[in-house]
XYZ file of C-alpha atoms in Angstrom:
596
model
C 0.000 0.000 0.000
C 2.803 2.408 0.785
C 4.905 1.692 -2.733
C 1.250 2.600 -4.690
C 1.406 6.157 -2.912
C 4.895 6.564 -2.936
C 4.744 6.088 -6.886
C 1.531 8.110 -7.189
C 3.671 10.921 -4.960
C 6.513 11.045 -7.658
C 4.139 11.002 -10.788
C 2.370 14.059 -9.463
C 5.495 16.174 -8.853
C 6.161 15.570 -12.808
C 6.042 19.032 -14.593
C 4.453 18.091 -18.140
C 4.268 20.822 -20.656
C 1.408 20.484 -23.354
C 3.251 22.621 -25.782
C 6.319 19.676 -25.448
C 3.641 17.055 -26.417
C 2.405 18.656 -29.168
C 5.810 18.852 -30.448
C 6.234 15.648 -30.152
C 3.150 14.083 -31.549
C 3.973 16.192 -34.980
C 7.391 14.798 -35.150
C 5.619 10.940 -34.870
C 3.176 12.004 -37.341
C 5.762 12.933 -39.811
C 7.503 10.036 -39.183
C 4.467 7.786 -40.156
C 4.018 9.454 -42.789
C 7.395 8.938 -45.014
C 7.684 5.217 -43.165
C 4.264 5.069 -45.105
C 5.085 6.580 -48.557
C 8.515 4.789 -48.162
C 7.754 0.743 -47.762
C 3.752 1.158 -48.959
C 2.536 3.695 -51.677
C 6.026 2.933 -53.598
C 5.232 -0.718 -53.510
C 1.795 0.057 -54.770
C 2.975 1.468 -58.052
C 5.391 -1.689 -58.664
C 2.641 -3.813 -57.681
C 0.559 -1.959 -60.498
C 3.739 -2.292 -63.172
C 3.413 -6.095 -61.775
C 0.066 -6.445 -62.604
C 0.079 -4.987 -65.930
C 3.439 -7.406 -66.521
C 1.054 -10.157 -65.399
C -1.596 -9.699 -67.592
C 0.155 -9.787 -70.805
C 1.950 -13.050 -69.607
C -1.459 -14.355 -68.888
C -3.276 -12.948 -72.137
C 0.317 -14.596 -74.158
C -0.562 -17.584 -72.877
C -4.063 -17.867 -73.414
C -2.915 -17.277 -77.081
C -0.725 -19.994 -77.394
C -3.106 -22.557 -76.088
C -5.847 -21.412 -78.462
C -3.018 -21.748 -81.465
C -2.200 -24.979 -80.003
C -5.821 -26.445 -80.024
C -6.330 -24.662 -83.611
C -3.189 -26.662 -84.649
C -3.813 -30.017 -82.741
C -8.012 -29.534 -84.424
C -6.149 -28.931 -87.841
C -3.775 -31.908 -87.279
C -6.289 -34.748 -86.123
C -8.485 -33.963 -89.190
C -5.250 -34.893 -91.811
C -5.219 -37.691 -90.026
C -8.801 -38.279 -89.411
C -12.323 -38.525 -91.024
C -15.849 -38.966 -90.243
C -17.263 -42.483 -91.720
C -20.522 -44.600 -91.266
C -19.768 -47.207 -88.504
C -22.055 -50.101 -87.934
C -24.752 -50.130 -85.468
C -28.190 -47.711 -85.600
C -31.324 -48.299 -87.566
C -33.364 -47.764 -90.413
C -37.516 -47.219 -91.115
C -38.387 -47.462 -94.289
C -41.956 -46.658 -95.563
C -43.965 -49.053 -97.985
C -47.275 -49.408 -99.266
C -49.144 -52.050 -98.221
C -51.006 -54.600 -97.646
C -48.721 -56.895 -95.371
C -50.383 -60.068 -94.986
C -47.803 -62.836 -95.304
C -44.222 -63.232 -95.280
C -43.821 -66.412 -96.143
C -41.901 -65.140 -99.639
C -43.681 -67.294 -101.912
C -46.865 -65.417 -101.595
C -45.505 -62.200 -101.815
C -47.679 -59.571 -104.231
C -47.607 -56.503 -102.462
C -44.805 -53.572 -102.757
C -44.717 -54.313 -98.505
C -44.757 -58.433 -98.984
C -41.759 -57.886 -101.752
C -39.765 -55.975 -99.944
C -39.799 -57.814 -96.913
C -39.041 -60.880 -99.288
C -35.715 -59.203 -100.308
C -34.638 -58.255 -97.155
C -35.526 -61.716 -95.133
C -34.651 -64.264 -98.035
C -31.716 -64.884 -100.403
C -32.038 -66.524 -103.756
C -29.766 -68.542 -106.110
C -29.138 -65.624 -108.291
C -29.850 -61.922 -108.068
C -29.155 -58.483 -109.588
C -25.828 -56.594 -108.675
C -25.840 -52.561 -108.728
C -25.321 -52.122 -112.251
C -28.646 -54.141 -112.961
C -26.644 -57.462 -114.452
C -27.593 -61.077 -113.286
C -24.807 -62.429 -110.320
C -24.868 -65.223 -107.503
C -26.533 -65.048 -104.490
C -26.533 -68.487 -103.124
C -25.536 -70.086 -105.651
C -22.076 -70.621 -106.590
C -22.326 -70.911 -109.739
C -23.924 -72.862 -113.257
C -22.658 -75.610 -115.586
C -25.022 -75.396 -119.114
C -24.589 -78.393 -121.461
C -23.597 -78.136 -124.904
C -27.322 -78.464 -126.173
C -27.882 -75.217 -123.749
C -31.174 -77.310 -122.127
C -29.349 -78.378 -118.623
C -27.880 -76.362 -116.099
C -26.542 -77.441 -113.210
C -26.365 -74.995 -110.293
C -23.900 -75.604 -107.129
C -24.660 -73.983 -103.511
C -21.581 -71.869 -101.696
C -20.208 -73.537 -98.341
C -21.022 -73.037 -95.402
C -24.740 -71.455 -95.865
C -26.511 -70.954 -92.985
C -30.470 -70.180 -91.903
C -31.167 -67.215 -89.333
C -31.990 -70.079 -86.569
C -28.774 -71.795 -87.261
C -29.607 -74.481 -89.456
C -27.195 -75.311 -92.871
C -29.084 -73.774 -95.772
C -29.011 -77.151 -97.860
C -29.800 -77.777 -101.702
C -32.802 -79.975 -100.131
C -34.235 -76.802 -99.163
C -34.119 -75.566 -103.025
C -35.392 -79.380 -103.905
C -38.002 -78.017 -101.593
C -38.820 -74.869 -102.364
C -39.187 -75.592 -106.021
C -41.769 -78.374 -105.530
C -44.043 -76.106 -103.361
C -43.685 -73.437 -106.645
C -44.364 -76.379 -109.107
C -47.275 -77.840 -106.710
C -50.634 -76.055 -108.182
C -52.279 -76.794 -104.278
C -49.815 -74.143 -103.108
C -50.848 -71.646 -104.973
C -47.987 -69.344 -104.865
C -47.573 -66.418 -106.503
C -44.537 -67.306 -108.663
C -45.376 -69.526 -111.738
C -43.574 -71.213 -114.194
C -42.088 -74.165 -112.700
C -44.642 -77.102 -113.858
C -43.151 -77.314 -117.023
C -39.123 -77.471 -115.882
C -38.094 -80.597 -114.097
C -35.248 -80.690 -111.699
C -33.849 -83.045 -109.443
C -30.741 -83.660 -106.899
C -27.471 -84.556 -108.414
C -25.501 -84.075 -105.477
C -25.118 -82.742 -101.969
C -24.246 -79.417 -103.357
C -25.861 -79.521 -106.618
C -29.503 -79.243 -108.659
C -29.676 -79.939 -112.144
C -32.494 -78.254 -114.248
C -33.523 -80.160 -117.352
C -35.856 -78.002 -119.767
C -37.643 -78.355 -122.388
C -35.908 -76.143 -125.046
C -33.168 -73.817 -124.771
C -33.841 -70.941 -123.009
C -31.155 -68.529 -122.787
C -32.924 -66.199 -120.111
C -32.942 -68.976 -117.761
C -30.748 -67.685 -115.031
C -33.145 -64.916 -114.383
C -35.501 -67.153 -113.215
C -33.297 -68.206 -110.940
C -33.987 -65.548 -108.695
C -36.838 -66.949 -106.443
C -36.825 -67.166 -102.755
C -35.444 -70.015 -100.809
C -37.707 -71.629 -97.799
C -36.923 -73.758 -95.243
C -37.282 -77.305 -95.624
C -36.597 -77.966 -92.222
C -39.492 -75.597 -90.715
C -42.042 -76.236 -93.477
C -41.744 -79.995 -94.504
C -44.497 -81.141 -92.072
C -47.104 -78.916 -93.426
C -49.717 -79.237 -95.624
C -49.516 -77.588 -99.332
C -53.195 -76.010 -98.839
C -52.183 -75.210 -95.715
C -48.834 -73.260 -95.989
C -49.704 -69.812 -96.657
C -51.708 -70.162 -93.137
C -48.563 -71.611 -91.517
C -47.422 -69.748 -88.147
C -44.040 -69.250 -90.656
C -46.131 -67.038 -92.442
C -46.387 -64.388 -89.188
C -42.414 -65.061 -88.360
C -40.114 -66.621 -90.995
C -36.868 -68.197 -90.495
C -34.645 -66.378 -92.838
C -31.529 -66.244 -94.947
C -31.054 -62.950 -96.161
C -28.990 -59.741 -94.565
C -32.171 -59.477 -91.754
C -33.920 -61.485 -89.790
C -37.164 -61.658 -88.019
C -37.929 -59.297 -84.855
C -41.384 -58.597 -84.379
C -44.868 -57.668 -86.530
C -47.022 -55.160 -84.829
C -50.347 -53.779 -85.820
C -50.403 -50.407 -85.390
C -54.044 -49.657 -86.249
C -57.121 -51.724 -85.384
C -58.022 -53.202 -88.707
C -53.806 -53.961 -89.088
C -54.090 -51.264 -92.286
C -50.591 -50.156 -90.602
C -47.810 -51.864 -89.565
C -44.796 -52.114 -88.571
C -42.226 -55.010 -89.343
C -39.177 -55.352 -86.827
C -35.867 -56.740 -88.267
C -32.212 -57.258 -87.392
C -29.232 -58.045 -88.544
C -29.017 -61.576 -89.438
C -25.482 -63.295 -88.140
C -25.351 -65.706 -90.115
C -25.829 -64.172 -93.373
C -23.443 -65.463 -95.995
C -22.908 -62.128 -97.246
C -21.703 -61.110 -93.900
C -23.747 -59.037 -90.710
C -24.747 -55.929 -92.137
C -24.251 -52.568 -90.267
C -27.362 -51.667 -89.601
C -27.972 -53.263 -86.084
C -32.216 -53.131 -87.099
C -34.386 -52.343 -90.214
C -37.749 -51.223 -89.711
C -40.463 -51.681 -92.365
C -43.407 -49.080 -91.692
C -46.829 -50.639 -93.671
C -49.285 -47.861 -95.195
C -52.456 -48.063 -96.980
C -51.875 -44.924 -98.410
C -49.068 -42.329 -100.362
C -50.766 -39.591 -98.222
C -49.990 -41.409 -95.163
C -46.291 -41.720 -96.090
C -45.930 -37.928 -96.946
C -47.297 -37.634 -93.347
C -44.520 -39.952 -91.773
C -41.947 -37.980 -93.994
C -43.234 -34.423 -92.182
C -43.078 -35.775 -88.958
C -39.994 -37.607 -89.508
C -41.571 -41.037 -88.542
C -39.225 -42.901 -91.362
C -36.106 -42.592 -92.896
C -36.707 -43.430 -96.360
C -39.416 -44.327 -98.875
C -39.300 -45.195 -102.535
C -42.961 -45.238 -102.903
C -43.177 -40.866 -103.615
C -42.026 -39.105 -106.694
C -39.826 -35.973 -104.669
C -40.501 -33.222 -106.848
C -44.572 -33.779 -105.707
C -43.244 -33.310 -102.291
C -44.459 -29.877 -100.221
C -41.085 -27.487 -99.508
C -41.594 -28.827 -95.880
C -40.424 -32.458 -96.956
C -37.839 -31.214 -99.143
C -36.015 -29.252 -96.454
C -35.570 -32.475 -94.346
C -35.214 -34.989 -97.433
C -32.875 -35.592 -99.876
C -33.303 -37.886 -103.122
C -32.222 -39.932 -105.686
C -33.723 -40.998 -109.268
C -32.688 -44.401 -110.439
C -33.608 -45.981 -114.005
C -36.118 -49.184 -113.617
C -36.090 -51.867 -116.668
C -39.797 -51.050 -117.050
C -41.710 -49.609 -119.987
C -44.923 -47.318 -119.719
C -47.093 -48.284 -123.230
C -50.115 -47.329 -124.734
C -51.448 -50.813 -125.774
C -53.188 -51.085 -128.552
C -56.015 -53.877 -128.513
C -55.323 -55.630 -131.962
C -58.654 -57.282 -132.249
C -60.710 -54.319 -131.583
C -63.202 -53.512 -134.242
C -60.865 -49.881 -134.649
C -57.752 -51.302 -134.087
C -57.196 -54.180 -135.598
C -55.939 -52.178 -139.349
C -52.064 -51.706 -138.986
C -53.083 -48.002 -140.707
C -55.078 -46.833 -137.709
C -52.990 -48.023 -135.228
C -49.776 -46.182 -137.160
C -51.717 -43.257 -138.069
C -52.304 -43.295 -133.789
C -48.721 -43.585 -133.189
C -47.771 -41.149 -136.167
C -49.459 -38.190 -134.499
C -47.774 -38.472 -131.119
C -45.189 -35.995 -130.056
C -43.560 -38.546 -127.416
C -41.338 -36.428 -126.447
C -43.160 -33.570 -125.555
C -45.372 -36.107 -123.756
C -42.616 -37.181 -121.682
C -41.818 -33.625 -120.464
C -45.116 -33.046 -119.424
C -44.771 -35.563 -116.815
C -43.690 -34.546 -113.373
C -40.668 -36.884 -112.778
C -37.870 -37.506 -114.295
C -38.080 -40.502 -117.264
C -36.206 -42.089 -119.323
C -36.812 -42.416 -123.708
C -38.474 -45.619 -124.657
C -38.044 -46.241 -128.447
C -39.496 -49.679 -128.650
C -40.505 -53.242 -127.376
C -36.556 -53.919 -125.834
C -35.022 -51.902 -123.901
C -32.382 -49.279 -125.778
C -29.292 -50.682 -123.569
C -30.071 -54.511 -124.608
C -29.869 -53.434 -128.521
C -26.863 -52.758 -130.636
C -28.779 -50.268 -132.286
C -31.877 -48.779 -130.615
C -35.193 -49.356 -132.901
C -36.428 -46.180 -133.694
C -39.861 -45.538 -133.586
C -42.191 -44.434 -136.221
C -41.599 -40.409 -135.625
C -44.008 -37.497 -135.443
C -45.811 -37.092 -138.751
C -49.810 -35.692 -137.951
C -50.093 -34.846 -142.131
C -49.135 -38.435 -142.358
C -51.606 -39.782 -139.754
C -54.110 -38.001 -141.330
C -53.539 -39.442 -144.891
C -53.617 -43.045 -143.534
C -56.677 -42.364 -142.054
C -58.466 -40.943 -144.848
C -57.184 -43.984 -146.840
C -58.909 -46.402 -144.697
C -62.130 -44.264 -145.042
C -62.443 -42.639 -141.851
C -63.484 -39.332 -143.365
C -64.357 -36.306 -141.222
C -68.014 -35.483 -141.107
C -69.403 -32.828 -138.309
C -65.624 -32.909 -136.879
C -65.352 -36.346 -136.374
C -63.978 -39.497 -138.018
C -66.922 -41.392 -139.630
C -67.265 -44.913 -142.275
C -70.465 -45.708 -143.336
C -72.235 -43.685 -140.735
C -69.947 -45.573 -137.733
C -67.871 -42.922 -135.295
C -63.798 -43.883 -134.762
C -64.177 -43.859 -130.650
C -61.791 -45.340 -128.674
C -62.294 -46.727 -125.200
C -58.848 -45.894 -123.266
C -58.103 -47.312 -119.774
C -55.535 -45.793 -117.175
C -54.309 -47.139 -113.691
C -54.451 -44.914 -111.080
C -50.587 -43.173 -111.348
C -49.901 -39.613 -111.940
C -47.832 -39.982 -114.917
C -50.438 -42.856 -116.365
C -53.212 -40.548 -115.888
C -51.502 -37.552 -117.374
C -50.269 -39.368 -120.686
C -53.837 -40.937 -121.054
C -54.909 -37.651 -121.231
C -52.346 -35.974 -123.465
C -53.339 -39.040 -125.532
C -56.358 -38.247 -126.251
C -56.495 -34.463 -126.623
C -54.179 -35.020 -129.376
C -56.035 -37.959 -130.899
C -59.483 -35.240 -130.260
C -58.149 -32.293 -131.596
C -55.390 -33.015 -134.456
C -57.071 -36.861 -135.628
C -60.718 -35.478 -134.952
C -61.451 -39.360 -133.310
C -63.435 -39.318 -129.868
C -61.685 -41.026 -126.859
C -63.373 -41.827 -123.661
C -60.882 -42.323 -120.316
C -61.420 -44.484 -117.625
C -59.030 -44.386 -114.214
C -59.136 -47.717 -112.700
C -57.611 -48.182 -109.113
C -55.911 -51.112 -108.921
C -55.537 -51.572 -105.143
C -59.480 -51.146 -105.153
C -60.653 -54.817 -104.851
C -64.407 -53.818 -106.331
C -62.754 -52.877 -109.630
C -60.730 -56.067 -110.445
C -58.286 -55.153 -113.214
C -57.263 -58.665 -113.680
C -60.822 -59.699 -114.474
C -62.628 -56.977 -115.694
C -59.894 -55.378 -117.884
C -56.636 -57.401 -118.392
C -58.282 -60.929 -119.110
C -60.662 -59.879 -121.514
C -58.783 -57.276 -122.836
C -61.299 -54.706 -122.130
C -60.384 -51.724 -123.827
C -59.030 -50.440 -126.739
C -56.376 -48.494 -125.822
C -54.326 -49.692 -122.189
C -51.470 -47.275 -120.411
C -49.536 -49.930 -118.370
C -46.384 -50.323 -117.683
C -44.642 -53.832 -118.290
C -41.584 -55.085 -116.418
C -39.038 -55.940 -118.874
C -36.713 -57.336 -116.815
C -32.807 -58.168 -117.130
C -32.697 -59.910 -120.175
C -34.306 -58.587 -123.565
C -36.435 -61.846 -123.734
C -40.013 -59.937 -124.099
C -41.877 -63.091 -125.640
C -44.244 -63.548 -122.990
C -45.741 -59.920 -124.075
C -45.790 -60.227 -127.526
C -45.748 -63.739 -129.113
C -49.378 -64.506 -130.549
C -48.846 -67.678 -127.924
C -49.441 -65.219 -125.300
C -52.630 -63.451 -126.852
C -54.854 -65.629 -124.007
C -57.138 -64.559 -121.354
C -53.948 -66.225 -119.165
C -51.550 -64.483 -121.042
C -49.199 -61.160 -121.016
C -49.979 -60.128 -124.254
C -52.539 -57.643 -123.592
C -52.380 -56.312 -127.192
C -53.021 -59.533 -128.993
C -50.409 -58.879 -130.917
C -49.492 -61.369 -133.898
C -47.557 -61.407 -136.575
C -45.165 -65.015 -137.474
C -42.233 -63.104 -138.887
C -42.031 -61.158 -135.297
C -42.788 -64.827 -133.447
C -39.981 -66.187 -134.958
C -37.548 -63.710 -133.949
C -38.814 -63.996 -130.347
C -38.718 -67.746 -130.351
C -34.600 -67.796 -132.306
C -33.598 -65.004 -129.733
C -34.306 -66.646 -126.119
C -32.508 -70.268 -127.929
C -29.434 -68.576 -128.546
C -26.606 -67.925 -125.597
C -24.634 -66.109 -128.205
C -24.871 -62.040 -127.699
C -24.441 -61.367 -131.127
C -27.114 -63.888 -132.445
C -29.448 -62.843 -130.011
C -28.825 -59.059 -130.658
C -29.337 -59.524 -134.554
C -32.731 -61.934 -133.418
C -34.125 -59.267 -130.853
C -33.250 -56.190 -133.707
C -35.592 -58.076 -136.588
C -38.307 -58.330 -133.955
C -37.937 -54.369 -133.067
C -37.994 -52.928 -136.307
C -41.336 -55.551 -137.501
C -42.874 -54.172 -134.049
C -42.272 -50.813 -135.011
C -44.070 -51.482 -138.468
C -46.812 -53.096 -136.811
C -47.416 -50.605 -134.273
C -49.083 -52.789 -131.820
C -48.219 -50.370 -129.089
C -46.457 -46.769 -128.207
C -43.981 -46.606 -126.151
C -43.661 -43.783 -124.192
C -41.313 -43.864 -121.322
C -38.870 -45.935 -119.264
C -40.122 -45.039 -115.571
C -37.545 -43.766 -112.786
C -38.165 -44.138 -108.964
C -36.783 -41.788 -106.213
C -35.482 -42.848 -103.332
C -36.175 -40.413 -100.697
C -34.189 -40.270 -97.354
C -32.812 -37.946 -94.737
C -29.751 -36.131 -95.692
C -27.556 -37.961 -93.027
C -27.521 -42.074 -94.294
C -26.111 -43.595 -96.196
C -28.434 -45.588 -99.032
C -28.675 -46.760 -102.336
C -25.769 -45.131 -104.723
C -26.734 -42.751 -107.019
C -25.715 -44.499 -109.812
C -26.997 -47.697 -108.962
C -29.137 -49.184 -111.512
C -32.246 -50.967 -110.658
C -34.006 -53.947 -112.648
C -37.107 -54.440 -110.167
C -38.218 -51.870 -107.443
C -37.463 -54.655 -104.900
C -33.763 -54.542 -106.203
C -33.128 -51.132 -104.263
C -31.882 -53.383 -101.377
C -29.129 -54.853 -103.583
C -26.905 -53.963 -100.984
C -28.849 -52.907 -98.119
C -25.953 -54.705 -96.095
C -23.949 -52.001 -96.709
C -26.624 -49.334 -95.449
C -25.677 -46.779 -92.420
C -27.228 -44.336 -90.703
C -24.404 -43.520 -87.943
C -20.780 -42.160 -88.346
C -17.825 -42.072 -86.120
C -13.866 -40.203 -86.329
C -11.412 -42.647 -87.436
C -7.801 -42.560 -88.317
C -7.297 -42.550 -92.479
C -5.424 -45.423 -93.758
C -1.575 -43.964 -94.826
C-alpha cells in the first residue's frame, strides 16, 4: 500500500508541458508518414507495373493454347475422317397390304420388300442391274444349252442356325411347281429338276432358253421348318407371321399399329449368319401404309427414314427441307397398248396413223418426274442399235386415215355412218393418268377421233383389273407399264402364244415373222445372235405398231440427308432390287484414323 502512494507521490510532482507534447506528436506524425510513402505507396505502383506485366503473360498464354488447339483440331483432321460405322437403324416406308411373309406369296410392294430383305435366292441383280450369284455358286449349261446345273456356296446358314441345304431348293421348287400351293410365282410345272448331289440341282428343260438364269432368282424356304405342313395349308402356316430367314435381316417382331392392321410395322435385325456377312445396320424397320398420303405424313413428322414409294418433286417445300433424293432408271416400260382385235384397231393403218401423231417427247416432259426415252418393245441398252420408232408425222396420220375411209363429217372421223371412238383405260398413277390424257387431246383435236378415259384403281378390290380389264382385254387403248426385266427376252408380251385370257400379251399382238424372232432369240446364248434376233423383232414391231412406247419409268429414293443408301448411280431392274446392298446401309458415323 505504501509503494502505490509513494509512486503516485513522484508522478504528481512531474512538470508536463502540453506545448512539449504537441511537439512531439507532430514529429511521430511525420515520421508515419514517409515510413508510409517509403515501404507502402512505392510498392503500390510496382505492384501496379506487376500487374500490368502479369496480364500480358497471362493474355500470351491464353494465345498460345488457343493456337495450339487450332493446330492439334487442324492436325487430327489430316489424319482423321468422319465415316458410317455399324450399329443404328433404319424405317423405311412401304405401301401395303402386309399379310404374309412367307416369300412365296408375296404380291404386295410391302410383302416384296420384306421378301428381299428376309430371303436370299440362287441368283440376283448386282448394282449395275446385271444377273450375279446369291446363293448359288455358280452354273454348268450343257452343250445343247437345255441343262444347267447350279452348285450352292459352303457353309450357308439359316437365321436359326440351321445349314441352308440344296434340299431346301429341292423343296422350295416343288411347293412353286405344286398347283395346291398356290404361290404367286409360276412357271415351274413345265421345268423338271432333281438332286445330283449334296451341293448340286440340275435343271432339265424343255428347249433352250437362254434367259434362264433370271428365273433363278426366287426365294429359298426352309425345308426344315415347313416340310411337315400341308400344301393347302402353308400360306396359313405360323411361318407365315415369323419366318426363319436367310437374307442380310432377320425376323424381330410384326405389330399392328391400327385396329383393322391397315398399318404396320415389321421389326428386323441383322441376321449373323448371313453369308454375305452381318450388315451394319444393327435393325431395319419396315413401316406398312395403306396410303401415299400417309407416307408424306410420316416424312413431315420424320416417322421414317426413307421411302421409294413418292415421286420428290410432288413433295411440299416442308419435306424437301428435311429430305434428300435420288432418281434411279427401272427396266420397265410405260405403253399405250393397242387392242389388236378391236373392231378400230385391228388395221395396222389406224394403229400407225395413232402412233404417227404423237409428239412422245413432248409427252414425256409433261410428266412430273424424271423418265427415261423408250423407243421400242426392248429396252435401248439390250440393242446394238436402238429401234427407232415411227416419228411425229400428224399430215401423215391423217392421210392413212383418210385412206382407210375414216373421213371427217361434223368434226369427227366417220365410215359408213360408224364414229372412230376409242375406249382408253388408265391405272391410277400420276404420270399414267396424265399421258392418257395428253393421248387423247391429241387424238381429239389433231385426228378429230373421240376417246373416252377411264381411271381404274388397282388396289381397289371392287374394280378387279385382272378380271374386268386385263383378261378380256377390255379396252381399246391400255397405259400400263410392263416389267421388262434383265434380259431382252419380251416373248411372254408379244408372241401370238401369249394373246390368251392367261396371257401377257394384252395387245393380242401377232404377226409369225415377229414370233420367230422372239422364239430364235431366247434359244441362242450367243450375244451377237441374239442381238441380230431381238433387232428383226424391233424394227417388224415398229411397223406393226401394236403399241407406243412412251417412257422408261424412274423411282426416287427419298431419305434424310444424313444415311447412307442406295448409290446414285446404282441401276435398278425391279423396285425390290433397291436393297441390292442394303448390307452395306448406315445411318451412324464415327472419327477414325485414315489409312496412310
Amino acid at each position: 500500500m505504501s509503494s502505490d502512494k509513494s509512486s503516485w507521490n513522484r508522478f504528481a510532482r512531474l512538470k508536463v508541458s502540453r506545448k512539449g507534447v504537441n511537439k512531439r506528436l507532430r514529429k511521430i506524425e511525420k515520421g508515419s508518414l514517409r515510413h508510409a510513402h517509403k515501404f507502402v505507396m512505392s510498392r503500390l505502383d510496382r505492384l501496379a507495373n506487376v500487374r500490368r506485366r502479369v496480364s500480358i503473360w497471362v493474355a500470351l498464354v491464353l494465345v498460345m493454347i488457343g493456337v495450339s488447339a487450332v493446330q492439334w483440331h487442324i492436325s487430327r483432321n489430316s489424319f482423321t475422317t468422319m465415316t458410317y460405322a455399324s450399329g443404328g437403324s433404319y424405317s423405311e416406308g412401304v405401301l401395303g397390304p402386309l399379310e404374309n411373309l412367307n416369300p412365296i406369296f408375296a404380291k404386295t410392294s410391302a410383302e416384296k420388300s420384306a421378301t428381299k430383305l428376309l430371303f436370299s435366292s440362287l441368283y440376283r441383280y448386282d448394282s449395275t442391274g446385271n444377273i450375279k450369284t446369291d446363293l448359288a455358286d455358280g452354273v454348268k449349261v450343257n452343250y445343247k444349252e437345255t441343262e444347267y446345273t447350279v452348285k450352292l456356296k459352303k457353309n450357308l446358314k439359316w437365321s436359326d442356325g440351321y445349314d441352308l441345304t440344296i434340299n431346301d431348293v429341292i423343296f422350295t421348287l416343288k411347293l412353286l411347281a405344286n398347283p395346291e400351293v398356290g404361290a404367286e410365282i409360276s412357271g415351274w410345272r413345265s421345268i423338271k429338276f432333281e438332286k445330283v448331289s449334296e451341293d448340286s440341282v440340275k435343271f432339265i428343260l424343255p428347249a433352250s432358253y437362254s434367259p434362264f438364269v433370271h428365273a433363278l432368282t426366287f426365294p429359298i424356304v426352309p425345308e426344315h421348318a415347313l416340310k411337315d405342313v400341308k400344301p393347302s395349308n402353308l400360306r396359313e402356316h405360323d411361318f407365315s407371321k415369323a419366318p426363319i430367314s436367310s437374307g442380310p435381316f432377320a425376323f424381330r417382331l410384326l405389330q399392328n399399329v391400327t385396329s383393322d392392321g391397315s398399318k404396320k410395322v415389321l421389326y428386323l435385325q441383322s441376321n449373323g449368319n448371313y453369308y454375305g456377312g452381318t450388315a451394319k445396320l444393327d435393325r431395319f424397320q419396315l413401316y406398312v401404309y395403306p396410303t401415299q398420303d400417309d407416307i408424306v405424313k410420316s416424312l413431315r413428322t420424320r416417322e421414317i427414314t426413307g421411302t421409294s414409294e413418292l415421286i420428290y418433286n410432288d413433295q411440299p417445300a416442308e419435306v424437301k427441307s428435311m429430305y434428300a433424293a435420288e432418281s434411279h432408271s427401272l427396266n420397265n416400260g410405260v405403253y399405250a397398248l393397242f387392242n389388236n382385235n378391236s373392231q378400230f384397231l385391228q388395221s395396222k393403218s389406224v394403229r400407225q396413223a395413232l402412233a404417227l401423231s404423237v409428239d412422245t417427247g413432248k409427252l414425256r416432259q409433261s410428266l412430273s418426274s424424271s423418265i427415261e426415252e423408250l423407243s421400242g418393245p426392248i429396252l435401248n441398252k439390250f440393242l446394238g442399235k436402238a429401234s427407232q420408232p415411227l416419228g411425229y408425222d400428224t399430215k401423215k396420220a391423217k392421210s392413212l386415215l383418210d385412206a382407210e375411209g375414216w373421213k371427217v363429217v361434223d368434226n369427227a372421223r366417220q365410215k359408213e355412218n360408224v364414229k372412230l371412238k376409242l375406249n382408253m383405260v388408265a391405272l391410277k398413277n400420276n404420270n399414267y393418268e396424265k399421258a392418257a390424257q395428253y393421248l387423247a387431246q391429241v387424238w381429239r383435236n389433231e385426228l378429230n377421233i373421240e376417246v373416252d378415259v377411264k381411271v381404274i384403281d388397282p388396289n381397289d378390290a371392287s374394280q378387279n383389273i385382272l378380271q374386268t380389264i386385263l383378261q378380256p382385254r377390255n379396252f381399246d387403248v391400255l397405259i400400263y407399264e410392263l416389267s421388262l426385266g434383265g434380259d431382252p427376252d419380251v416373248y411372254a408380251y408379244w408372241h401370238s402364244s401369249q394373246a390368251t385370257n392367261n396371257g401377257l400379251n394384252f395387245s393380242n399382238y401377232n404377226n409369225a415373222v415377229a414370233d420367230d424372232a422372239l422364239e430364235s432369240g431366247r434359244s441362242k446364248l450367243s450375244l451377237k445372235q441374239r442381238s441380230d434376233r431381238y433387232e428383226k423383232f424391233a424394227n417388224t414391231w415398229k411397223t406393226d405398231a401394236p403399241a407406243i412406247a412412251l417412257y422408261q419409268p424412274k423411282f426416287d429414293y427419298i431419305h434424310i440427308r444424313s444415311v447412307r443408301v442406295l448409290d446414285e448411280k446404282t441401276e435398278v431392274v425391279n423396285p425390290v432390287d433397291r436393297y441390292v446392298d442394303v448390307q452395306y446401309w448406315a445411318a451412324e458415323k464415327q472419327s477414325v484414323y485414315k489409312t496412310p
